[in-house]
Amino acid sequence: FQGLNLEKVAKISEEYVDFMQELKQEYAIAFPQIIGQAALNLLGKAEDNLVLNGTAFNENQTIPVFKKINHPIALFHFYLAKAMLCYILKKPEMALKNAKNAEKYKASCSGMYGVALNNFYYSLGLLASFSKAKIKQQKEILKQVAILQETMKIWAFYAPTNFQHKYDLVEAETMRIFGDKWEASELYDRGIQSAKNNGFLHEEALANELAAEFYLANNREK
């Protein structure tokens, strides 16, 4: 979530898992396991990068248990991690599905940074699926993004360091859909610069990638 080196994230997560096992903190251990496996997936160290199965976590075995014992915090972070993975790996429909699932559990995670992240990836997933949606669905997508952005706007006002670039990037993607190329271009640049200034390397990269796709779609190779 901070944009740290993925190898470091995987190592730290493994250390936290070992520490929690020593303290018998079985309820809390799921969080570093999920994050650790997400990092490994992004490093290409999983058979299927869209499935959180590997040395740190196994979703096929563990998620049914979480649902059975009602572990909403673990389920929220699982679906958030899946939404991020799917979006980054260009599977927006899957990202959207997982973000929606995460929303079901967000009440148990009030005050956690992940709630804001799910807002961000939920919006991006909605906008990425816009072109394939029917007209009625497109109206619903824009309505839902506007609702999510109202909340993000409040967070950006009080904590621009963390949230302004997220707000700007979603606005850029929205302007792309509306065909306002100049406004989209300005917002991509603003989001990239804000993410860079505040140390969100991974979200700076994401903003650059989306901006590049926008320019290439408009035959602007530079």
Tab-separated table of C-alpha atoms in Angstrom:
chain	number	residue	atom	x	y	z
A	1	PHE	CA	0.000	0.000	0.000
A	2	GLN	CA	3.022	2.301	0.501
A	3	GLY	CA	4.758	1.420	-2.745
A	4	LEU	CA	7.611	-0.449	-1.081
A	5	ASN	CA	9.814	-2.933	-2.932
A	6	LEU	CA	7.833	-6.152	-3.352
A	7	GLU	CA	10.671	-8.397	-2.166
A	8	LYS	CA	10.762	-6.348	1.034
A	9	VAL	CA	6.983	-6.584	1.469
A	10	ALA	CA	7.093	-10.375	1.095
A	11	LYS	CA	9.941	-10.639	3.627
A	12	ILE	CA	8.310	-8.342	6.202
A	13	SER	CA	4.990	-10.183	5.854
A	14	GLU	CA	6.715	-13.509	6.469
A	15	GLU	CA	8.366	-12.088	9.600
A	16	TYR	CA	4.995	-10.864	10.893
A	17	VAL	CA	3.435	-14.273	10.262
A	18	ASP	CA	6.185	-15.985	12.275
A	19	PHE	CA	5.801	-13.444	15.092
A	20	MET	CA	2.010	-13.857	15.242
A	21	GLN	CA	2.348	-17.638	15.269
A	22	GLU	CA	4.617	-17.347	18.304
A	23	LEU	CA	1.987	-15.210	20.049
A	24	LYS	CA	-0.828	-17.526	18.866
A	25	GLN	CA	-2.612	-14.590	17.222
A	26	GLU	CA	-4.564	-16.768	14.795
A	27	TYR	CA	-7.254	-14.160	14.094
A	28	ALA	CA	-4.763	-11.496	12.990
A	29	ILE	CA	-2.370	-13.731	11.079
A	30	ALA	CA	-4.472	-13.691	7.898
A	31	PHE	CA	-3.611	-10.085	7.052
A	32	PRO	CA	0.177	-10.504	6.587
A	33	GLN	CA	-0.421	-13.846	4.876
A	34	ILE	CA	-2.725	-12.253	2.276
A	35	ILE	CA	-0.445	-9.251	1.710
A	36	GLY	CA	2.623	-11.476	1.511
A	37	GLN	CA	1.021	-13.708	-1.103
A	38	ALA	CA	-0.188	-10.696	-3.108
A	39	ALA	CA	3.410	-9.452	-3.198
A	40	LEU	CA	4.603	-12.879	-4.362
A	41	ASN	CA	1.942	-12.908	-7.073
A	42	LEU	CA	3.089	-9.507	-8.317
A	43	LEU	CA	6.641	-10.859	-8.371
A	44	GLY	CA	5.469	-13.704	-10.606
A	45	LYS	CA	6.041	-16.311	-7.902
A	46	ALA	CA	2.684	-18.045	-8.200
A	47	GLU	CA	1.289	-20.567	-10.672
A	48	ASP	CA	-1.597	-18.195	-11.444
A	49	ASN	CA	-0.927	-14.530	-10.675
A	50	LEU	CA	-4.673	-13.873	-10.327
A	51	VAL	CA	-5.119	-16.524	-7.617
A	52	LEU	CA	-3.685	-16.118	-4.108
A	53	ASN	CA	-2.309	-19.618	-3.873
A	54	GLY	CA	1.329	-20.083	-2.923
A	55	THR	CA	3.791	-20.384	-0.091
A	56	ALA	CA	2.213	-17.603	2.023
A	57	PHE	CA	-1.506	-18.165	1.524
A	58	ASN	CA	-3.954	-20.526	-0.160
A	59	GLU	CA	-7.292	-18.966	-0.999
A	60	ASN	CA	-8.925	-22.266	-2.030
A	61	GLN	CA	-8.353	-23.747	1.416
A	62	THR	CA	-8.635	-20.654	3.603
A	63	ILE	CA	-11.447	-18.457	2.257
A	64	PRO	CA	-14.190	-21.082	2.930
A	65	VAL	CA	-12.918	-21.231	6.528
A	66	PHE	CA	-13.026	-17.423	6.855
A	67	LYS	CA	-16.616	-17.420	5.625
A	68	LYS	CA	-17.571	-20.239	7.975
A	69	ILE	CA	-16.111	-18.545	11.090
A	70	ASN	CA	-17.209	-15.063	9.895
A	71	HIS	CA	-13.857	-13.258	9.653
A	72	PRO	CA	-14.895	-9.994	7.916
A	73	ILE	CA	-11.564	-8.160	8.257
A	74	ALA	CA	-9.655	-10.999	6.582
A	75	LEU	CA	-12.314	-11.346	3.879
A	76	PHE	CA	-12.211	-7.601	3.173
A	77	HIS	CA	-8.450	-7.583	2.721
A	78	PHE	CA	-8.554	-10.750	0.639
A	79	TYR	CA	-11.020	-9.238	-1.823
A	80	LEU	CA	-9.139	-5.924	-1.817
A	81	ALA	CA	-5.873	-7.701	-2.667
A	82	LYS	CA	-7.649	-9.605	-5.439
A	83	ALA	CA	-9.188	-6.388	-6.815
A	84	MET	CA	-5.765	-4.739	-6.936
A	85	LEU	CA	-4.131	-7.757	-8.581
A	86	CYS	CA	-6.847	-8.136	-11.188
A	87	TYR	CA	-6.846	-4.459	-12.076
A	88	ILE	CA	-3.064	-4.218	-12.338
A	89	LEU	CA	-3.001	-7.378	-14.473
A	90	LYS	CA	-5.630	-5.981	-16.874
A	91	LYS	CA	-8.670	-7.978	-15.751
A	92	PRO	CA	-11.054	-5.097	-14.927
A	93	GLU	CA	-14.222	-7.218	-14.763
A	94	MET	CA	-12.599	-9.498	-12.185
A	95	ALA	CA	-11.271	-6.458	-10.318
A	96	LEU	CA	-14.765	-4.995	-10.186
A	97	LYS	CA	-16.267	-8.235	-8.891
A	98	ASN	CA	-13.703	-8.458	-6.091
A	99	ALA	CA	-14.043	-4.777	-5.152
A	100	LYS	CA	-17.809	-5.268	-4.852
A	101	ASN	CA	-17.222	-8.280	-2.599
A	102	ALA	CA	-14.853	-6.232	-0.444
A	103	GLU	CA	-17.542	-3.553	-0.042
A	104	LYS	CA	-19.727	-6.106	1.749
A	105	TYR	CA	-17.182	-6.309	4.575
A	106	LYS	CA	-15.892	-2.725	4.779
A	107	ALA	CA	-18.053	-1.827	7.797
A	108	SER	CA	-15.775	-4.079	9.871
A	109	CYS	CA	-12.712	-2.163	8.664
A	110	SER	CA	-13.752	1.417	9.399
A	111	GLY	CA	-10.722	3.659	9.791
A	112	MET	CA	-8.416	1.274	7.958
A	113	TYR	CA	-6.520	2.567	4.918
A	114	GLY	CA	-7.716	-0.382	2.865
A	115	VAL	CA	-11.241	1.059	2.782
A	116	ALA	CA	-9.962	4.059	0.823
A	117	LEU	CA	-7.921	1.798	-1.450
A	118	ASN	CA	-10.966	-0.280	-2.269
A	119	ASN	CA	-12.830	2.922	-3.129
A	120	PHE	CA	-9.990	3.754	-5.544
A	121	TYR	CA	-9.816	0.371	-7.272
A	122	TYR	CA	-13.612	0.033	-7.299
A	123	SER	CA	-13.821	3.313	-9.247
A	124	LEU	CA	-11.025	2.322	-11.628
A	125	GLY	CA	-12.620	-1.082	-12.201
A	126	LEU	CA	-15.980	0.510	-12.965
A	127	LEU	CA	-14.460	2.944	-15.459
A	128	ALA	CA	-12.359	0.243	-17.138
A	129	SER	CA	-15.501	-1.837	-17.724
A	130	PHE	CA	-17.475	1.118	-19.124
A	131	SER	CA	-16.819	0.513	-22.828
A	132	LYS	CA	-18.195	-3.050	-22.738
A	133	ALA	CA	-21.298	-2.148	-20.731
A	134	LYS	CA	-24.773	-1.514	-22.125
A	135	ILE	CA	-26.116	2.064	-22.102
A	136	LYS	CA	-28.193	1.516	-18.955
A	137	GLN	CA	-25.221	-0.047	-17.202
A	138	GLN	CA	-22.987	2.829	-18.322
A	139	LYS	CA	-25.293	5.316	-16.600
A	140	GLU	CA	-25.120	3.244	-13.419
A	141	ILE	CA	-21.329	3.067	-13.650
A	142	LEU	CA	-20.971	6.857	-13.871
A	143	LYS	CA	-23.451	7.310	-11.033
A	144	GLN	CA	-21.561	4.872	-8.797
A	145	VAL	CA	-18.184	6.452	-9.602
A	146	ALA	CA	-19.598	9.891	-8.739
A	147	ILE	CA	-20.737	8.567	-5.338
A	148	LEU	CA	-17.340	7.013	-4.643
A	149	GLN	CA	-15.581	10.210	-5.742
A	150	GLU	CA	-17.627	12.317	-3.332
A	151	THR	CA	-16.105	10.317	-0.479
A	152	MET	CA	-12.622	10.395	-2.021
A	153	LYS	CA	-12.932	14.161	-2.428
A	154	ILE	CA	-13.480	14.555	1.328
A	155	TRP	CA	-10.434	12.402	2.095
A	156	ALA	CA	-8.381	14.361	-0.441
A	157	PHE	CA	-9.383	17.641	1.206
A	158	TYR	CA	-8.283	16.537	4.681
A	159	ALA	CA	-5.306	14.398	3.633
A	160	PRO	CA	-4.148	15.411	0.131
A	161	THR	CA	-0.801	13.677	0.648
A	162	ASN	CA	-2.531	10.298	0.644
A	163	PHE	CA	-5.583	10.825	-1.508
A	164	GLN	CA	-5.353	13.739	-3.960
A	165	HIS	CA	-3.557	11.746	-6.641
A	166	LYS	CA	-6.122	8.951	-6.326
A	167	TYR	CA	-8.968	11.417	-6.781
A	168	ASP	CA	-7.244	13.043	-9.777
A	169	LEU	CA	-6.538	9.732	-11.493
A	170	VAL	CA	-10.162	8.591	-11.230
A	171	GLU	CA	-11.265	12.005	-12.519
A	172	ALA	CA	-8.832	11.641	-15.437
A	173	GLU	CA	-10.308	8.265	-16.344
A	174	THR	CA	-13.800	9.772	-16.104
A	175	MET	CA	-12.866	12.655	-18.423
A	176	ARG	CA	-11.396	10.103	-20.820
A	177	ILE	CA	-14.823	8.478	-21.047
A	178	PHE	CA	-16.537	11.845	-21.520
A	179	GLY	CA	-14.130	12.623	-24.360
A	180	ASP	CA	-12.679	15.718	-22.672
A	181	LYS	CA	-9.111	15.053	-23.790
A	182	TRP	CA	-7.579	18.291	-22.516
A	183	GLU	CA	-9.047	17.904	-19.019
A	184	ALA	CA	-8.079	14.223	-18.937
A	185	SER	CA	-4.511	15.082	-19.924
A	186	GLU	CA	-4.258	17.737	-17.209
A	187	LEU	CA	-5.634	15.378	-14.561
A	188	TYR	CA	-3.296	12.520	-15.516
A	189	ASP	CA	-0.336	14.888	-15.191
A	190	ARG	CA	-1.588	16.219	-11.876
A	191	GLY	CA	-2.130	12.718	-10.496
A	192	ILE	CA	1.302	11.551	-11.645
A	193	GLN	CA	3.043	14.540	-10.058
A	194	SER	CA	1.137	14.308	-6.784
A	195	ALA	CA	1.831	10.570	-6.458
A	196	LYS	CA	5.517	11.218	-7.176
A	197	ASN	CA	5.781	14.109	-4.701
A	198	ASN	CA	4.286	12.018	-1.904
A	199	GLY	CA	6.219	8.809	-2.473
A	200	PHE	CA	3.494	6.567	-3.906
A	201	LEU	CA	5.771	4.944	-6.469
A	202	HIS	CA	3.322	2.183	-7.426
A	203	GLU	CA	0.451	4.622	-7.974
A	204	GLU	CA	2.715	7.016	-9.875
A	205	ALA	CA	3.504	4.054	-12.162
A	206	LEU	CA	-0.177	3.179	-12.504
A	207	ALA	CA	-1.052	6.784	-13.389
A	208	ASN	CA	1.736	6.856	-16.004
A	209	GLU	CA	0.478	3.596	-17.505
A	210	LEU	CA	-3.121	4.796	-17.752
A	211	ALA	CA	-1.967	8.111	-19.212
A	212	ALA	CA	0.126	6.275	-21.812
A	213	GLU	CA	-2.847	4.118	-22.805
A	214	PHE	CA	-4.957	7.283	-23.130
A	215	TYR	CA	-2.392	8.947	-25.411
A	216	LEU	CA	-1.854	5.841	-27.543
A	217	ALA	CA	-5.618	5.470	-27.990
A	218	ASN	CA	-5.553	9.000	-29.424
A	219	ASN	CA	-2.610	8.256	-31.766
A	220	ARG	CA	-0.179	10.299	-29.714
A	221	GLU	CA	2.939	8.182	-29.425
A	222	LYS	CA	5.011	10.778	-27.601
